[in-house]
């Protein structure tokens, strides 16, 4: 396993080699740790987030590395000995090796510098507690052995999820949420002790001790998983979802909707951000009151907040949507809502509504009449409410095929002006 570092792309190897060469000048040692090491072992693609543990003064090392790498320091937390440097496509997190003490459940820890071995012991799961020391010569990384004091390799081989100490979930309940993501993504099964700790932590209500911001961060990470639905399904089996979002549960209906999304028979998946649509599908069965609670509890991104507000109203429009007899009537119903919310309705509703919403998103929503406001003013329409009303009516006439080109649109405007002058 001495060749793991050489599975990294050359540009990243170069950055890590520079770190290995510069750290000894301040009596520091740098280790590659965490998920990258795990994914190298599994021969999985490496993401943009790289974790480095520093034995030594990380606060001194950070500006040295940022300058050498040509990167930007995006964050620094001096009391915790952590920093983030953005270099090209990578987000490199530096953390001083440390021990942690949690004075109360679910609060940030008190930290003390410590060697790498103790640092690995304070981590969450064995498969995240492996490290490779960085060493370099003449600008190139040297082959180094994997440091695996807690049996992460054996657990990976057995597809086993194992917590490292008995108070892990009490100290930091976000480990429950990270654990379910890992178990889903890597097809892991908790060992008996870990399964008991998970059940006990949920029964004790530790998730409720977390701030909404910390839970929301984990939920956003869930939406970036290769299969967010699988994470939710597993979280529901573990009894976790109700403690995160009351009303959220895995159901056959939800499975059907997500399958529709992945099949994308009508070709609309690309018309709205995937993470937003999947979030909407997961939330679709929540009651209006439960959705309102989500809005109250979490400081959601603007796009997700708009989606939730749209769903509260849009779900009550299904009967009217199914009864529409013209594109303009459908446009009048759907125009106030975001494309993402309409896409959620498309995947959640029955076939007639799927057909209507697909045509609306792919054709009618994008349609523009042959004339704009400047054209109407040139034809004698005065600025003001009348101009706006005529533009809306011209769009409706265009949607319904009554106006097909510029000449027909100009004739239509003249007829409307003549009628209004009578």
XYZ file of C-alpha atoms in Angstrom:
422
model
C 0.000 0.000 0.000
C 2.990 2.309 -0.309
C 1.832 3.521 -3.730
C -1.548 4.995 -2.751
C -0.412 8.610 -3.192
C 0.539 7.919 -6.803
C -3.116 7.290 -7.623
C -3.707 11.026 -7.165
C -3.595 13.202 -10.245
C -0.161 14.709 -10.926
C -1.145 18.318 -10.185
C -2.380 17.355 -6.707
C 0.714 15.244 -6.121
C 2.786 18.337 -6.877
C 0.887 20.420 -4.293
C 1.298 17.749 -1.640
C 5.011 17.398 -2.432
C 5.482 21.144 -1.894
C 3.718 20.847 1.465
C 5.981 17.957 2.462
C 9.098 19.946 1.539
C 8.065 23.184 3.268
C 6.672 21.791 6.547
C 9.997 20.689 8.102
C 11.251 24.305 8.041
C 8.829 25.033 10.915
C 9.231 21.577 12.498
C 5.889 20.353 11.138
C 4.793 17.088 9.540
C 1.873 16.859 7.136
C -0.426 13.845 6.754
C -3.084 13.073 4.169
C -6.099 11.906 6.177
C -9.796 11.108 6.092
C -12.010 10.413 3.127
C -9.328 10.808 0.476
C -7.275 7.978 1.990
C -10.387 5.822 2.250
C -11.360 6.491 -1.362
C -7.821 5.821 -2.610
C -8.025 2.392 -0.987
C -11.382 1.774 -2.665
C -10.063 3.110 -5.996
C -12.901 5.631 -6.099
C -12.702 9.063 -7.764
C -11.215 11.718 -5.518
C -13.369 14.789 -4.975
C -12.289 18.388 -4.632
C -12.089 18.333 -0.810
C -8.670 17.320 0.516
C -7.969 16.924 4.257
C -4.463 17.398 5.657
C -3.504 16.914 9.298
C -0.523 18.905 10.539
C 1.696 17.854 13.434
C 3.053 21.284 14.283
C 1.959 24.906 14.074
C -0.743 24.937 11.398
C -1.272 28.672 11.858
C 2.327 29.342 10.751
C 2.196 26.777 7.978
C -1.033 28.048 6.371
C 0.296 31.275 4.803
C 3.474 29.494 3.710
C 1.475 26.882 1.799
C -0.981 29.401 0.372
C 1.888 31.413 -1.114
C 3.745 28.361 -2.388
C 0.611 26.915 -3.961
C -0.640 30.208 -5.373
C -3.888 29.639 -3.483
C -6.274 31.747 -1.431
C -6.882 31.341 2.290
C -10.671 30.949 2.412
C -11.043 30.454 6.183
C -8.950 30.372 9.352
C -9.979 29.399 12.889
C -6.904 30.089 14.992
C -8.249 28.702 18.311
C -9.037 25.355 16.653
C -5.906 25.285 14.519
C -7.817 24.883 11.248
C -7.683 26.637 7.904
C -8.933 26.239 4.352
C -6.930 27.029 1.236
C -8.520 27.054 -2.212
C -6.131 26.059 -4.996
C -7.466 25.662 -8.525
C -10.293 23.097 -8.255
C -9.278 21.859 -4.795
C -10.467 22.923 -1.365
C -7.687 21.896 1.006
C -8.535 21.789 4.711
C -5.654 21.943 7.178
C -6.125 20.910 10.808
C -3.589 20.650 13.590
C -3.483 17.143 15.009
C -5.298 17.229 18.317
C -7.332 15.611 21.014
C -10.872 16.745 21.796
C -12.971 17.024 24.936
C -16.700 17.672 24.725
C -17.913 19.442 27.895
C -21.544 18.789 26.906
C -23.277 16.747 24.196
C -23.458 18.306 20.721
C -21.313 21.376 21.481
C -18.029 22.302 19.856
C -15.082 20.583 21.533
C -12.179 21.886 23.568
C -9.004 20.933 21.689
C -5.375 20.324 22.608
C -2.441 19.603 20.235
C -1.540 15.923 20.066
C 0.389 13.466 17.880
C -1.239 11.916 14.801
C -1.985 8.637 16.582
C -4.159 10.387 19.174
C -5.703 12.555 16.475
C -6.890 9.470 14.610
C -8.352 8.032 17.808
C -10.621 11.080 18.300
C -12.223 10.683 14.832
C -15.639 9.211 14.075
C -15.376 5.926 12.148
C -12.455 3.588 11.639
C -12.597 3.962 7.858
C -11.988 7.709 8.293
C -9.089 7.198 10.715
C -6.293 6.286 8.309
C -3.404 8.526 7.267
C -0.377 8.739 4.986
C 2.579 10.893 5.955
C 3.712 13.193 3.154
C 7.375 13.058 2.234
C 9.054 14.388 -0.888
C 12.378 14.580 -2.634
C 13.281 16.804 -5.585
C 9.682 17.996 -5.883
C 8.185 14.487 -6.018
C 6.240 12.546 -3.435
C 7.947 9.526 -1.959
C 6.107 6.212 -1.446
C 4.945 6.039 2.161
C 3.119 3.336 4.108
C -0.479 3.613 5.192
C -0.865 4.393 8.894
C -3.903 2.402 10.057
C -3.755 1.918 13.829
C -7.506 1.395 14.220
C -8.268 -1.263 11.619
C -9.875 0.835 8.909
C -8.571 -1.361 6.099
C -10.110 -4.496 7.619
C -13.428 -2.700 8.124
C -13.444 -1.498 4.522
C -12.783 -5.029 3.310
C -15.658 -6.314 5.440
C -17.906 -3.378 4.403
C -18.262 -2.588 8.095
C -19.136 0.775 9.677
C -17.538 0.993 13.108
C -17.505 3.869 15.577
C -14.256 4.410 17.438
C -15.497 5.096 20.967
C -18.605 4.717 23.087
C -19.375 8.431 23.494
C -18.866 9.328 19.843
C -22.508 10.074 18.975
C -23.157 11.823 22.273
C -20.177 14.099 21.702
C -21.049 14.926 18.095
C -24.466 13.773 16.836
C -23.643 14.949 13.303
C -21.716 11.677 13.136
C -25.106 9.974 12.834
C -25.760 11.904 9.642
C -22.261 11.335 8.270
C -22.545 7.662 9.132
C -25.756 7.125 7.217
C -24.251 8.849 4.172
C -21.168 6.656 4.325
C -23.178 3.483 4.876
C -25.416 4.267 1.907
C -22.684 5.374 -0.481
C -20.249 2.546 0.295
C -22.764 -0.207 1.106
C -21.596 -0.538 4.704
C -23.334 -2.261 7.610
C -22.835 -1.080 11.196
C -21.226 -3.653 13.453
C -23.252 -4.737 16.478
C -21.762 -2.171 18.866
C -22.209 0.674 16.382
C -25.796 -0.338 15.625
C -26.552 -0.259 19.359
C -24.920 3.159 19.712
C -26.965 4.505 16.799
C -30.225 3.225 18.276
C -29.344 4.553 21.738
C -28.347 7.987 20.366
C -31.605 8.316 18.450
C -33.611 7.199 21.463
C -31.809 9.795 23.582
C -32.721 12.517 21.065
C -29.154 13.712 20.502
C -29.984 15.050 17.038
C -32.346 17.553 18.625
C -29.392 19.041 20.509
C -27.721 20.162 17.290
C -28.238 23.657 15.964
C -30.359 23.832 12.802
C -27.304 25.181 10.961
C -25.267 22.039 11.661
C -28.103 19.758 10.581
C -28.692 21.828 7.458
C -25.028 21.504 6.470
C -25.347 17.727 6.647
C -28.632 17.768 4.703
C -27.022 19.810 1.929
C -24.209 17.261 1.770
C -26.825 14.528 1.440
C -28.194 16.218 -1.670
C -24.725 16.056 -3.248
C -24.457 12.292 -2.705
C -24.466 10.049 -5.806
C -27.855 8.685 -4.672
C -29.540 11.017 -2.156
C -32.693 8.918 -2.186
C -30.780 5.861 -0.977
C -29.440 7.919 1.931
C -32.961 8.983 2.913
C -34.251 5.409 2.600
C -31.499 4.143 4.901
C -31.972 7.032 7.338
C -35.645 6.150 7.532
C -34.817 2.506 8.265
C -32.523 3.673 11.056
C -35.376 5.800 12.473
C -33.588 9.065 11.820
C -35.686 11.062 9.343
C -38.474 12.101 11.718
C -35.929 13.710 14.033
C -34.462 15.770 11.193
C -37.596 16.799 9.293
C -40.920 15.778 10.877
C -43.080 14.207 8.202
C -40.171 12.996 6.075
C -40.304 9.270 5.470
C -39.431 6.791 2.758
C -42.536 5.491 0.977
C -43.329 3.525 -2.181
C -44.834 6.701 -3.691
C -41.575 8.573 -3.123
C -39.647 5.718 -4.729
C -41.911 5.919 -7.799
C -41.393 9.680 -8.142
C -37.645 9.425 -7.898
C -37.655 6.605 -10.443
C -39.601 8.879 -12.807
C -37.015 11.576 -12.295
C -34.143 9.248 -13.144
C -35.958 7.862 -16.202
C -36.818 11.406 -17.334
C -39.145 10.198 -20.077
C -40.172 13.743 -21.015
C -36.678 15.225 -21.056
C -37.104 17.945 -18.439
C -34.525 16.917 -15.803
C -31.992 19.363 -17.231
C -34.377 22.322 -16.908
C -33.891 22.728 -13.156
C -30.977 21.999 -10.758
C -30.942 18.321 -9.804
C -30.352 18.956 -6.099
C -33.310 21.345 -5.946
C -35.713 18.964 -7.704
C -34.644 15.988 -5.576
C -35.123 18.074 -2.420
C -38.625 18.942 -3.611
C -39.488 15.316 -4.330
C -38.297 14.283 -0.869
C -40.435 16.995 0.741
C -43.493 16.617 -1.488
C -45.578 14.517 0.905
C -45.078 16.812 3.891
C -48.181 18.716 4.914
C -48.388 22.478 4.468
C -47.812 22.859 8.205
C -44.764 20.568 8.108
C -43.308 22.491 5.162
C -43.898 25.723 7.032
C -41.952 24.242 9.962
C -39.052 23.451 7.623
C -39.023 27.087 6.517
C -39.107 28.250 10.125
C -36.437 25.902 11.430
C -33.812 26.061 8.705
C -32.109 29.030 7.053
C -32.508 27.548 3.598
C -30.795 28.785 0.434
C -32.997 31.146 -1.557
C -33.701 28.566 -4.278
C -34.849 25.905 -1.791
C -36.904 28.416 0.208
C -38.662 29.508 -2.989
C -39.225 25.865 -3.908
C -40.868 25.085 -0.559
C -43.103 28.159 -0.745
C -44.066 27.251 -4.304
C -44.907 23.668 -3.341
C -47.193 24.802 -0.536
C -49.317 26.636 -3.122
C -48.729 24.611 -6.281
C -49.853 21.269 -4.849
C -53.356 22.727 -4.459
C -53.502 23.566 -8.176
C -53.500 19.999 -9.511
C -57.261 19.858 -10.175
C -57.192 23.179 -12.006
C -54.107 22.137 -14.007
C -55.762 18.889 -15.081
C -58.837 20.848 -16.216
C -57.000 23.407 -18.399
C -58.046 23.432 -22.046
C -55.447 25.767 -23.573
C -51.756 26.604 -23.259
C -52.599 30.141 -22.135
C -54.820 28.859 -19.330
C -52.022 26.566 -18.160
C -49.563 29.442 -18.363
C -51.815 31.583 -16.198
C -51.723 28.871 -13.515
C -48.020 27.973 -13.672
C -46.299 31.218 -14.586
C -45.910 32.391 -10.934
C -43.953 29.283 -9.950
C -40.299 28.342 -10.405
C -39.252 25.800 -13.012
C -37.957 23.575 -10.198
C -41.327 23.505 -8.419
C -43.149 22.701 -11.667
C -40.624 19.925 -12.340
C -41.310 18.474 -8.875
C -45.040 18.521 -9.607
C -44.364 16.865 -12.958
C -42.605 13.885 -11.371
C -45.028 13.662 -8.449
C -48.334 13.906 -10.352
C -50.305 11.574 -12.622
C -49.964 11.164 -16.379
C -52.263 14.000 -17.632
C -50.466 16.517 -15.444
C -47.093 15.087 -16.472
C -47.945 15.672 -20.133
C -49.157 19.213 -19.515
C -46.252 20.261 -17.308
C -43.700 18.702 -19.680
C -45.004 20.689 -22.648
C -45.191 23.791 -20.516
C -41.591 23.534 -19.305
C -40.119 22.522 -22.656
C -42.166 24.759 -24.979
C -44.763 27.143 -23.622
C -42.858 28.622 -20.672
C -40.029 29.634 -23.017
C -42.233 31.058 -25.749
C -42.011 34.784 -26.377
C -44.529 36.792 -28.446
C -43.275 38.319 -31.741
C -43.455 41.864 -30.308
C -41.987 43.403 -27.154
C -42.798 46.562 -25.220
C -40.787 48.796 -27.561
C -42.672 47.388 -30.540
C -46.021 48.107 -28.876
C -44.997 51.696 -28.133
C -44.001 52.129 -31.778
C -47.517 51.002 -32.714
C -49.015 53.722 -30.525
C -49.522 51.993 -27.178
C -48.812 54.450 -24.379
C -46.518 53.366 -21.514
C -48.453 52.255 -18.475
C -50.847 49.536 -17.309
C -52.425 49.175 -20.748
C -49.097 48.257 -22.329
C -48.463 45.567 -19.744
C -51.955 44.163 -20.143
C -51.617 44.022 -23.944
C -48.252 42.250 -23.650
C -49.829 39.587 -21.411
C -52.779 39.154 -23.775
C -50.437 38.988 -26.779
C -48.455 36.241 -25.062
C -51.695 34.315 -24.427
C -52.734 34.701 -28.058
C -49.303 33.486 -29.165
C -49.454 30.481 -26.839
C -52.858 29.513 -28.229
C -51.699 29.840 -31.839
C -53.882 32.866 -32.629
C -50.746 34.892 -33.378
C -47.967 33.137 -35.269
C -45.617 35.824 -36.612
C -44.740 39.498 -36.389
C -47.242 40.650 -39.031
C -50.075 38.806 -37.323
C -48.998 40.271 -33.985
C -49.025 43.824 -35.336
C -52.499 43.267 -36.803
C -53.650 41.854 -33.463
C -52.374 44.943 -31.602
C -54.110 47.314 -34.020
C -57.374 45.409 -33.567
C -57.047 45.649 -29.781
C -56.343 49.396 -29.969
C -59.298 49.922 -32.275
C -61.570 48.026 -29.915
C -60.364 50.048 -26.953
C -60.951 53.349 -28.743
C -64.601 52.647 -29.401
